[in-house]
Tab-separated table of C-alpha atoms in Angstrom:
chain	number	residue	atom	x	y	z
A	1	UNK	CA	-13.175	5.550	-124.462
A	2	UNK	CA	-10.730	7.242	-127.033
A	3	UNK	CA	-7.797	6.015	-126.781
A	4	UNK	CA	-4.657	8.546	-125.916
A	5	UNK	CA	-1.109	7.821	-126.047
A	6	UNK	CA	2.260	9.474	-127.405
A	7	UNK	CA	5.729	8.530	-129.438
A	8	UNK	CA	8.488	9.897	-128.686
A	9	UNK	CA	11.819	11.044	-130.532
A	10	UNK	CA	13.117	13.510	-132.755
A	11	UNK	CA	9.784	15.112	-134.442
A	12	UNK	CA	10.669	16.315	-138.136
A	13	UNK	CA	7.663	19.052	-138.076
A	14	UNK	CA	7.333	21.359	-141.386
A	15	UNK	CA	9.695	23.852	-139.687
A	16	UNK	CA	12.009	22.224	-137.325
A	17	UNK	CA	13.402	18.944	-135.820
A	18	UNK	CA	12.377	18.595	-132.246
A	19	UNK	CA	15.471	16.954	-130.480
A	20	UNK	CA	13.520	15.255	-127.923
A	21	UNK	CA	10.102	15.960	-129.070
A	22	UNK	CA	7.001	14.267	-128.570
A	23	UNK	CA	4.080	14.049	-130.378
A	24	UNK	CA	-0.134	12.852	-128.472
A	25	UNK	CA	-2.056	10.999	-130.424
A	26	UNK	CA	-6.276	10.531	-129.375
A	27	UNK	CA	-7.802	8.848	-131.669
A	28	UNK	CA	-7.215	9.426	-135.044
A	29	UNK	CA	-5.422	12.528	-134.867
A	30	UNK	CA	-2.766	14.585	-133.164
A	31	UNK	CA	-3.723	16.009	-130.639
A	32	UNK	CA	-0.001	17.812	-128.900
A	33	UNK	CA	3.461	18.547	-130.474
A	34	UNK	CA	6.599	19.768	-128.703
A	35	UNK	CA	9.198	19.115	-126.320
A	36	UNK	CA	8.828	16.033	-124.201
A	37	UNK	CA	9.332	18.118	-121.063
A	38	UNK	CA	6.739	20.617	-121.489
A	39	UNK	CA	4.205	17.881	-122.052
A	40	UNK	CA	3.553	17.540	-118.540
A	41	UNK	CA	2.462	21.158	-118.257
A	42	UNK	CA	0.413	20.923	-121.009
A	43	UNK	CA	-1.619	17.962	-119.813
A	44	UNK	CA	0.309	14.898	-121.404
A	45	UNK	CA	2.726	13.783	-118.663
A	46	UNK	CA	1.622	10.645	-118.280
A	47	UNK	CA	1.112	9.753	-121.626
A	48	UNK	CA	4.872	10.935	-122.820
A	49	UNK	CA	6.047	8.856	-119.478
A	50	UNK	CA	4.751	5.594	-121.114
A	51	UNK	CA	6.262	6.235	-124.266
A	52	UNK	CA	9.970	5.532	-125.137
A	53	UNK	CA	12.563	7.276	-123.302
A	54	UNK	CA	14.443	9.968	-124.571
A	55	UNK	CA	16.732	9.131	-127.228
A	56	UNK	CA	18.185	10.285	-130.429
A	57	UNK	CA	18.114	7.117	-132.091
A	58	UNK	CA	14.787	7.435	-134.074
A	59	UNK	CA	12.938	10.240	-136.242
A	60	UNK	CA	8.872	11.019	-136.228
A	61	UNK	CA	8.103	11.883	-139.487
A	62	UNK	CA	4.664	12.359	-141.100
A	63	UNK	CA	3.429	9.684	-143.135
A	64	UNK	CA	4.511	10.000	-146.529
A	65	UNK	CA	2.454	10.735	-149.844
A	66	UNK	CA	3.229	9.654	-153.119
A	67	UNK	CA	1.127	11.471	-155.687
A	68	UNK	CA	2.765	9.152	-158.884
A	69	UNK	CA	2.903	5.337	-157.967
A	70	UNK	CA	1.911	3.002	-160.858
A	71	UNK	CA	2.388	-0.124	-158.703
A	72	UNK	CA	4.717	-2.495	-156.623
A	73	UNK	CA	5.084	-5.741	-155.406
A	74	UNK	CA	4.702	-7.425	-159.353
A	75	UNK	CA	1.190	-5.294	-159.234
A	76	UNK	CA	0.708	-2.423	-161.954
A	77	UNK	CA	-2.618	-0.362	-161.165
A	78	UNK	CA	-2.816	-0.147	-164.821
A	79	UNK	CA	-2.714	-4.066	-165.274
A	80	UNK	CA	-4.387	-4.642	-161.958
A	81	UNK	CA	-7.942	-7.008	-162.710
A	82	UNK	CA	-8.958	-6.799	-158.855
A	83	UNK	CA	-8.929	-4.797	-156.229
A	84	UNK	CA	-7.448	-7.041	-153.854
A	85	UNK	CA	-4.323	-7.563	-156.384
A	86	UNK	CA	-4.212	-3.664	-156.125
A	87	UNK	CA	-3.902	-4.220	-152.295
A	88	UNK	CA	-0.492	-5.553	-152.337
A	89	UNK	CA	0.963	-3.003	-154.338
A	90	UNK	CA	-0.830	-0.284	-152.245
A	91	UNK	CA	0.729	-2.635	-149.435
A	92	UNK	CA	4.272	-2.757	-150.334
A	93	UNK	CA	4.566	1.457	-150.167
A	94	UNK	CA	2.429	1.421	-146.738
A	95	UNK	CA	5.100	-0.782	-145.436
A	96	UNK	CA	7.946	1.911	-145.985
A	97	UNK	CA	6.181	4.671	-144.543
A	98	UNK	CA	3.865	6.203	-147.616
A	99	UNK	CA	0.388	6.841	-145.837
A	100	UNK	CA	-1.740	8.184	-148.693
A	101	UNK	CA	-1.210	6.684	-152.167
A	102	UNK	CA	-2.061	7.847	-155.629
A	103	UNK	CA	-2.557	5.136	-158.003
A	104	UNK	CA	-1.457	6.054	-161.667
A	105	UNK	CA	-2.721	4.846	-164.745
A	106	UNK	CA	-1.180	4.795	-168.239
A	107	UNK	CA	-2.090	5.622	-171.469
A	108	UNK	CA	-4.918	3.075	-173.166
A	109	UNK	CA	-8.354	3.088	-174.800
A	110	UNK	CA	-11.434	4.947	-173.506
A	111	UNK	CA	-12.724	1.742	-172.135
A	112	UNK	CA	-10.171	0.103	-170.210
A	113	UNK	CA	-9.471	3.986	-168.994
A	114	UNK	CA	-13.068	4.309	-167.333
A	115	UNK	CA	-13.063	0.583	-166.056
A	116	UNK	CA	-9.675	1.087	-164.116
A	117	UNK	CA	-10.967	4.052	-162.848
A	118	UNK	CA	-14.780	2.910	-161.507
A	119	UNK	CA	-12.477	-0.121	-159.913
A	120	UNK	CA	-9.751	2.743	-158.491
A	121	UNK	CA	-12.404	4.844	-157.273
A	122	UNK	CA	-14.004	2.195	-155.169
A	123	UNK	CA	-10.720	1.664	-153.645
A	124	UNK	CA	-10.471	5.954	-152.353
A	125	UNK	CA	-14.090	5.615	-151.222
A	126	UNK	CA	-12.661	2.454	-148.629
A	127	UNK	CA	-9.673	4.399	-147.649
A	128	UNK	CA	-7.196	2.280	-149.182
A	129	UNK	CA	-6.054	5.127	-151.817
A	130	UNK	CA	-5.537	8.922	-151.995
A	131	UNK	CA	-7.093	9.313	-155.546
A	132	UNK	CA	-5.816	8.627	-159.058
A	133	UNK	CA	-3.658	10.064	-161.642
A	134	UNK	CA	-4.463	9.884	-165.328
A	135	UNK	CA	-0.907	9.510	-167.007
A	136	UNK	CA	-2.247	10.188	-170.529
A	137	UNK	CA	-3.766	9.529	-172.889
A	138	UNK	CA	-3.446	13.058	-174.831
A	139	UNK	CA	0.585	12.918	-174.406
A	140	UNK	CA	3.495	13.728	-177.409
A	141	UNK	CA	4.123	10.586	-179.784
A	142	UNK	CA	7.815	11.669	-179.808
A	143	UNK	CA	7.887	11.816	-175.927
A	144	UNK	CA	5.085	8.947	-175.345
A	145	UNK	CA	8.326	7.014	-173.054
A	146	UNK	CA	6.896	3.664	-172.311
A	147	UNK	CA	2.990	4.210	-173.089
A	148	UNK	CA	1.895	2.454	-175.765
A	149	UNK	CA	1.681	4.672	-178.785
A	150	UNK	CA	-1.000	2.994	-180.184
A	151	UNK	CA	-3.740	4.378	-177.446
A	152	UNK	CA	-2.148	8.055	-177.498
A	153	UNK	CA	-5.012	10.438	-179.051
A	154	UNK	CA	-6.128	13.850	-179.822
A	155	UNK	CA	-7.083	16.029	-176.684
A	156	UNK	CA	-10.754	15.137	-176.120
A	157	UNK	CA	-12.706	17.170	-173.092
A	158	UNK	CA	-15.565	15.082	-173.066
A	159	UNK	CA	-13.726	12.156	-172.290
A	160	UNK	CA	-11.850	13.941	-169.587
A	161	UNK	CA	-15.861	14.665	-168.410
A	162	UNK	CA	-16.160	10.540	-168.463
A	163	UNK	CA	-13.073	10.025	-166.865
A	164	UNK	CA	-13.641	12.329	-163.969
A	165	UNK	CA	-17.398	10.378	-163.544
A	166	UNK	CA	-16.109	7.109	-163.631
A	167	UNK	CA	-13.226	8.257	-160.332
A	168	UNK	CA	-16.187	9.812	-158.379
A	169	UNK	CA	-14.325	12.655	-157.617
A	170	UNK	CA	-11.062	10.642	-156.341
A	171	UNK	CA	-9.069	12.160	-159.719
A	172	UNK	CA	-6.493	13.856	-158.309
A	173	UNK	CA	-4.478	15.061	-161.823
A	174	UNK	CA	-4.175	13.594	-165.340
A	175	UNK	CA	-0.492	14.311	-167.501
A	176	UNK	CA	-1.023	15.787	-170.782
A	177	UNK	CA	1.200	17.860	-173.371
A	178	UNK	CA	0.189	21.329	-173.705
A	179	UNK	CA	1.083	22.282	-177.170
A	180	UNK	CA	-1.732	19.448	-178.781
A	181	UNK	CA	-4.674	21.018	-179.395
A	182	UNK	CA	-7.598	21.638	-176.959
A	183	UNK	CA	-5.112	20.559	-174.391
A	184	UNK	CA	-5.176	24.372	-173.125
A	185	UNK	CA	-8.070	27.391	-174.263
A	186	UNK	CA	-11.469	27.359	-172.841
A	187	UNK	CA	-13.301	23.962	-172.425
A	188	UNK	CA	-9.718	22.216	-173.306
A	189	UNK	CA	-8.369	19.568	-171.412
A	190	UNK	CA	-6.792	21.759	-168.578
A	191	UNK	CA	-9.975	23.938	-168.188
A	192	UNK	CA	-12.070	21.080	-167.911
A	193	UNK	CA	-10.060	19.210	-165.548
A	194	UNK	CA	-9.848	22.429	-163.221
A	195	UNK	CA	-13.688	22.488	-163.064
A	196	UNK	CA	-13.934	18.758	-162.306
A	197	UNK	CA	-11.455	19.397	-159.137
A	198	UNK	CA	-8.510	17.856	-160.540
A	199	UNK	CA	-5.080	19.106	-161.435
A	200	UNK	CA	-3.948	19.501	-164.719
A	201	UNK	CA	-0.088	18.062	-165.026
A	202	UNK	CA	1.645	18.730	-168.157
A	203	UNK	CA	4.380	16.056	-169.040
A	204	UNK	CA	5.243	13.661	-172.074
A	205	UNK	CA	5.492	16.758	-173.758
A	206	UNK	CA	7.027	17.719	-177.618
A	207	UNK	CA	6.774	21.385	-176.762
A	208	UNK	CA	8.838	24.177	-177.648
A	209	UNK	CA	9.689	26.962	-175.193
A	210	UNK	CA	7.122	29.552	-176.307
A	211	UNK	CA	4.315	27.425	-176.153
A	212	UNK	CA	5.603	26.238	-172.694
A	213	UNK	CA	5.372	29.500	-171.665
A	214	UNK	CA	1.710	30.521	-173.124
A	215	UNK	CA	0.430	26.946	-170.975
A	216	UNK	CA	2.107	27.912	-167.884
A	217	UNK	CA	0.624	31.633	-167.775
A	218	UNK	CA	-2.846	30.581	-169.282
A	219	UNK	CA	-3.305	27.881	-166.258
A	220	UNK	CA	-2.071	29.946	-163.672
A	221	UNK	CA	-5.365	32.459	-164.564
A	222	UNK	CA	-7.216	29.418	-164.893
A	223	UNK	CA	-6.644	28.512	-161.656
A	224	UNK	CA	-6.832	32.353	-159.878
A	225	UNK	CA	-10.042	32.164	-160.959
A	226	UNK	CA	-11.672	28.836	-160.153
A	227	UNK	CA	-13.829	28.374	-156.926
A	228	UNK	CA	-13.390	24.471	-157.577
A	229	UNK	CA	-9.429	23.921	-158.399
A	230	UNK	CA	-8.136	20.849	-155.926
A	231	UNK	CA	-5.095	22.846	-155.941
A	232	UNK	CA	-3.446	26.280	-156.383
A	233	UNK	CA	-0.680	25.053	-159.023
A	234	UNK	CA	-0.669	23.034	-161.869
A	235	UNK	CA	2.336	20.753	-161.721
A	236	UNK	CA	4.799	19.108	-163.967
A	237	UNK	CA	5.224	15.357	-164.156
A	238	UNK	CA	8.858	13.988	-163.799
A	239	UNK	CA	9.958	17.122	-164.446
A	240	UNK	CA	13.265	16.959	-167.153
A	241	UNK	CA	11.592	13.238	-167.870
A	242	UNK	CA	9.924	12.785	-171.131
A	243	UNK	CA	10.579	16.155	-172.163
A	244	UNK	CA	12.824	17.849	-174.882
A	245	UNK	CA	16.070	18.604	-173.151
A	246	UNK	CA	17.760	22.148	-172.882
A	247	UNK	CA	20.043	22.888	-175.323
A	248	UNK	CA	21.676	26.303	-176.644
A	249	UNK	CA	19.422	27.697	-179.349
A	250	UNK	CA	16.659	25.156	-178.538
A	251	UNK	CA	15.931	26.030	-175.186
A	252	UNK	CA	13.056	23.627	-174.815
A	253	UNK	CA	10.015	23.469	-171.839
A	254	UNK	CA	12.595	22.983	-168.763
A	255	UNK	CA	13.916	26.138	-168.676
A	256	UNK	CA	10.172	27.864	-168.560
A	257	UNK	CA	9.456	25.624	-166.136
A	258	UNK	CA	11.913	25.945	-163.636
A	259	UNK	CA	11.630	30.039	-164.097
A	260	UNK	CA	7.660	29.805	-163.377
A	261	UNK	CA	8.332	27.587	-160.727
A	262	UNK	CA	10.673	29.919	-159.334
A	263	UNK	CA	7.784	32.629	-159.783
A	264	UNK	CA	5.574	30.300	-157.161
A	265	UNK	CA	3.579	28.732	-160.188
A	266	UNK	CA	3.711	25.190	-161.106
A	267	UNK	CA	5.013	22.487	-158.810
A	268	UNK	CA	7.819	20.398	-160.526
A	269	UNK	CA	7.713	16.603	-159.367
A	270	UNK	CA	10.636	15.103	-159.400
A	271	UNK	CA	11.864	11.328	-159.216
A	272	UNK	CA	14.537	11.532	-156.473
A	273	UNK	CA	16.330	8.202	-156.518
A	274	UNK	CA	19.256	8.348	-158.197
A	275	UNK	CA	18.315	6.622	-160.729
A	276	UNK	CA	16.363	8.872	-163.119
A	277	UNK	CA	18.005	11.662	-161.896
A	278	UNK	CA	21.145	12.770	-160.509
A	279	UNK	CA	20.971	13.499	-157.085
A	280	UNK	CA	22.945	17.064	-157.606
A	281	UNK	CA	20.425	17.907	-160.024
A	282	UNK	CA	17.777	17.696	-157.459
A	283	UNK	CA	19.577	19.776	-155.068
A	284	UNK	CA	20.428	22.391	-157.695
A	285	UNK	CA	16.429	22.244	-158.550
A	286	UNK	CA	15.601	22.377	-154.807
A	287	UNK	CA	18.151	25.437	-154.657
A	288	UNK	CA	16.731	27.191	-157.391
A	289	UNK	CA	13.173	26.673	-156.497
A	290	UNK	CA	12.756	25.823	-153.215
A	291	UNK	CA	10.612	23.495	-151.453
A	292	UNK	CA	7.299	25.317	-151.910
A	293	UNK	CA	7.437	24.109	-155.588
A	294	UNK	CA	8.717	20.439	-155.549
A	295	UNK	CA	6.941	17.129	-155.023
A	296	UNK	CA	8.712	13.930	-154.548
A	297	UNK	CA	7.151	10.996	-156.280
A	298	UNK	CA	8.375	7.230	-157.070
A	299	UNK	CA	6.696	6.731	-160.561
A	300	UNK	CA	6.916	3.315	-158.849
A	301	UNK	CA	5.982	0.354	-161.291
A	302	UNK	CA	5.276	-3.286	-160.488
A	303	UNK	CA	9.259	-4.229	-159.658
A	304	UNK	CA	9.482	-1.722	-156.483
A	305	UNK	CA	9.974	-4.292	-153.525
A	306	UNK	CA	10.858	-7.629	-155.735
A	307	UNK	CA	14.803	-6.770	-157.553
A	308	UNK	CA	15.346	-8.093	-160.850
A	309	UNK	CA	12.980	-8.952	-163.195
A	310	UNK	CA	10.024	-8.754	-165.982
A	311	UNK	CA	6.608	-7.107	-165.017
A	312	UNK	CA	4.401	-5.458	-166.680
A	313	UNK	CA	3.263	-2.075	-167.084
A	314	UNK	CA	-0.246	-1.286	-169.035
A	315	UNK	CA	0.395	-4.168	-171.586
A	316	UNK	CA	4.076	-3.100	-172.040
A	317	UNK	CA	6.943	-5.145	-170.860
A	318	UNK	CA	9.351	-3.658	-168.279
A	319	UNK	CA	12.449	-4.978	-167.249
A	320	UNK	CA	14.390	-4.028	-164.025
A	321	UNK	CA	18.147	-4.688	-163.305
A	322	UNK	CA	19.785	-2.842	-160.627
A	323	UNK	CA	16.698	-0.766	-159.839
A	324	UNK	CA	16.723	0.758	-163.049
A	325	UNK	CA	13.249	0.185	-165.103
A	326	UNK	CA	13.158	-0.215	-168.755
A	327	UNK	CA	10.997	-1.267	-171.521
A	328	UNK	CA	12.172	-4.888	-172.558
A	329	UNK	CA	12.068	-4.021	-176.550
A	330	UNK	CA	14.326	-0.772	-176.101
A	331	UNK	CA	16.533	-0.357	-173.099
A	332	UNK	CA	17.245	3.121	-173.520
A	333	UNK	CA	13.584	3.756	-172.568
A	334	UNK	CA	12.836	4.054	-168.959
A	335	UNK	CA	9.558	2.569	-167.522
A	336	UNK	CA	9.007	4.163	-163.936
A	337	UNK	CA	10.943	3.818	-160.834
A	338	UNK	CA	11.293	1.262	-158.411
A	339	UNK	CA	11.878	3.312	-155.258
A	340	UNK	CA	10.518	3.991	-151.869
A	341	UNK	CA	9.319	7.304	-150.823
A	342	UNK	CA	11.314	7.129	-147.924
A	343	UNK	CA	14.191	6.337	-149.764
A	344	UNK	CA	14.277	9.168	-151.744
A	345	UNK	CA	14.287	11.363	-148.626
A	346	UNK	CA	17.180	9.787	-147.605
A	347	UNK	CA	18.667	10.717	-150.723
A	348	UNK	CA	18.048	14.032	-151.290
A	349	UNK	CA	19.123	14.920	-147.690
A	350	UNK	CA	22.749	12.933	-148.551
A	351	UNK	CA	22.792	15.574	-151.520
A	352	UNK	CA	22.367	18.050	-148.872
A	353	UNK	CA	18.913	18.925	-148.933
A	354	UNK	CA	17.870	19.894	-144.939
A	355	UNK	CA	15.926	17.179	-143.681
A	356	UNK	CA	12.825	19.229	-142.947
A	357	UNK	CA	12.570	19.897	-146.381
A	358	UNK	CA	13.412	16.664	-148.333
A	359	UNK	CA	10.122	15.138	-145.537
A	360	UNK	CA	8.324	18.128	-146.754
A	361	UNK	CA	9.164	17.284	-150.531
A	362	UNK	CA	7.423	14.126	-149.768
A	363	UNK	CA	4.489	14.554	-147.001
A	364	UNK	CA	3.148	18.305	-146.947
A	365	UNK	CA	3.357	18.841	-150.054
A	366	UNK	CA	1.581	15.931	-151.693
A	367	UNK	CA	-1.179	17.633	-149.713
A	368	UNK	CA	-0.942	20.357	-150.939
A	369	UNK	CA	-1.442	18.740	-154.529
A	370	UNK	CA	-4.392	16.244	-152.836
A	371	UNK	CA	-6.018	19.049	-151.445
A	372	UNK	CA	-6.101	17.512	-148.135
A	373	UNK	CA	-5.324	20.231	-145.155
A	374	UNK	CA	-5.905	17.385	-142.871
A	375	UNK	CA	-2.452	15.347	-144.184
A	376	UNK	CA	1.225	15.711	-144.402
A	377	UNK	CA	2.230	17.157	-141.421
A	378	UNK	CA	2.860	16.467	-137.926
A	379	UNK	CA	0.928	19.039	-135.822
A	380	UNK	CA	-2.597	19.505	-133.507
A	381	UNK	CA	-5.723	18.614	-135.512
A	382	UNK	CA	-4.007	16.902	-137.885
A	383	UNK	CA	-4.942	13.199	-139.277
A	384	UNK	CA	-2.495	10.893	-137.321
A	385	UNK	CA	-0.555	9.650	-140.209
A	386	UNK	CA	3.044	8.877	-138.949
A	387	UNK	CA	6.277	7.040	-140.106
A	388	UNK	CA	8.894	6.107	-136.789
A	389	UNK	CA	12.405	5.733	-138.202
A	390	UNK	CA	15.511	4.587	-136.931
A	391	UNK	CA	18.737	7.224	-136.890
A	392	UNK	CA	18.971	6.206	-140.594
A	393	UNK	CA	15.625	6.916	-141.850
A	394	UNK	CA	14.713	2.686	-142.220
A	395	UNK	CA	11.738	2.542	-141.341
A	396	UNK	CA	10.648	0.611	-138.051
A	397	UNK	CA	6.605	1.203	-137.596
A	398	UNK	CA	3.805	3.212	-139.276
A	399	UNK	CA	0.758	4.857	-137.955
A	400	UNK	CA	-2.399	5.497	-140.327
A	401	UNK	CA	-5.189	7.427	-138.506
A	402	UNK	CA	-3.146	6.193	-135.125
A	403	UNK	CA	-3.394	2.883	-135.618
A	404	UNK	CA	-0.254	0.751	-136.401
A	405	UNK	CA	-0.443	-0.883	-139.837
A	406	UNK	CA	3.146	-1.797	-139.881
């Protein structure tokens, strides 16, 4: 018999924080949202009478989704040799409240590419990942940030073709710069990643503001007419990271960006922990934007969960000291975050971001960009993926598919 029970609390929904809301789980999935005291009428009363009492001491939020994680708990998906050193990292995000994980690779050869992938791919078939994110390897030299230049090369669809074999249809985007050629223009890199059902990300980027501008309209057709795009938008990874900065007479990619953003096009992921960007910024982003068009994401690396120290990130050699991740040969270049989804929510809502829409920013949305109608949200026929918090957003348990994992 399936089993039926409820949580109780303040529900953060996509819309609106239930005050004392409750939320019945069967199963897997959601099966009833709304107020506690209407539950009885709709069929639930004795399952909301067993749960916790009413009390405005915890939030019920979806699970979380991070869309760009390379790693944590001194595991890299990049350096990763097994799957079950994979595990912890994937284990260290579960634990604060991320549900569905993307693993991120980095720029390196063909080879090691297409191995990390069949062994990532294995992984999304079990359940234990979302997908996986190609970060490179057709990025800017000038912009490469801590990839290893020596593995950056020319756009190259065929690979892309490999790549997208070898993840079994569990590639969820790959981060390119749009002004090398064939990165955009029929059978490029963006076209051919559209038709292989995976999103085409443009980031590590030397591009000017014109040629911005002729990516961001080209993909936007691309995608209106594909019957097999994961998603409706492109996006932007780490948007205002590894990217030529705005300046007067050299306005650069950001400010395209942000307007076709504006316009409903790409979705701009941003690194919300205060550490790669200013927490204003992300609130004047959020403000000029809005929520429909931002994606919070970690770029966690191996460090996230351990404090201090040297780990490694595809080959390269990161160090962290107060949170803030850097290559070890140049400490001017960052190397991922080491945050927490949840933390970043916390964050952006301090800023003064509503709190239905920094949880959006990091659970609907992701999604959105998975593709996955069944995620992200707390409501009926959903997937019962859910993150209890105390009044402060710390976590205190998490639900995947109803059943507690922590």
């Amino acid at each position: 018999m399936t089993e039926v029970f409820a949580l109780r609390g303040r529900v953060v929904t996509s819309n609106r924080i239930i005050t004392d809301g409750a939320v019945v789980i069967s199963g897997d999935a959601i099966v009833w949202v709304g107020e506690a005291p209407d539950a009885k009428a709709a069929g639930f009363g004795d399952e909301v009478l067993a749960a916790t009492s009413p009390s405005d001491d915890r939030y019920l939020l979806p699970g979380l989704i991070d869309v760009h994680c390379h790693g944590g708990q001194g595991v890299s998906f990049p350096d990763a040799q097994t799957e079950e050193q994979a595990l912890g990292a994937i284990s260290e995000h579960l634990r604060w409240g991320t549900t569905s994980l993307v693993a991120s690779l980095v720029t390196h050869s063909p080879m090691v590419l297409r191995e990390k992938a069949e062994m990532l791919a294995g992984m999304c078939a079990a359940g234990k990942l979302a997908g996986i994110h190609f970060e490179g390897p057709f990025i800017a030299q000038g912009n490469c940030g801590a990839h290893d230049p020596s593995h950056i090369q020319a756009p190259n669809a065929p690979l892309v073709r490999e790549l997208l074999i070898a993840s079994r249809g569990y590639a969820v985007s790959m981060t390119f710069a749009p002004e090398k050629p064939y990165a955009m223009g029929a059978s490029g890199v963006a076209d051919t990643l559209i038709a292989g059902g995976a999103v085409p990300s443009f980031g590590h980027t030397d591009t000017n503001s014109e040629k911005m501008r002729e990516a961001l309209i080209e993909v936007r057709q691309m995608l209106a007419h594909s019957a097999r795009a994961r998603c409706p938008h492109a996006t932007v990874t780490h948007l205002f990271n590894s990217m030529p900065p705005m300046q007067p007479l050299h306005p650069g990619p950001i400010p395209e960006i942000l307007a076709d953003a504006a316009g409903g096009g790409v979705i701009v992921e941003l690194i919300c922990d205060g550490k790669q960007l200013a927490p204003s910024l992300i609130r004047n982003v959020y403000e000029l934007v809005g929520r429909e068009q931002i994606v919070f994401v970690t770029d966690a690396m191996a460090g996230t969960g351990l404090g201090d120290g040297r780990y490694l990130l595809g080959g390269q050699t990161v160090e962290v000291k107060d949170g803030l991740a850097t290559l070890a040969a140049d400490s001017n270049c960052q190397a991922g975050g080491t945050s927490h989804l949840i933390q970043q929510v916390k964050i952006a809502h301090q800023a003064g971001i509503p709190l239905v829409d920094a949880v959006y920013c990091a659970s609907y949305q992701g999604a959105k960009v998975l593709g996955d109608d069944q995620l992200g949200e707390i409501a009926p026929g959903k997937s019962a993926d859910l993150l209890v918090t105390d009044a402060d957003l710390n976590p205190m348990r998490v639900y995947k598919r109803g059943v507690v994992v922590f």
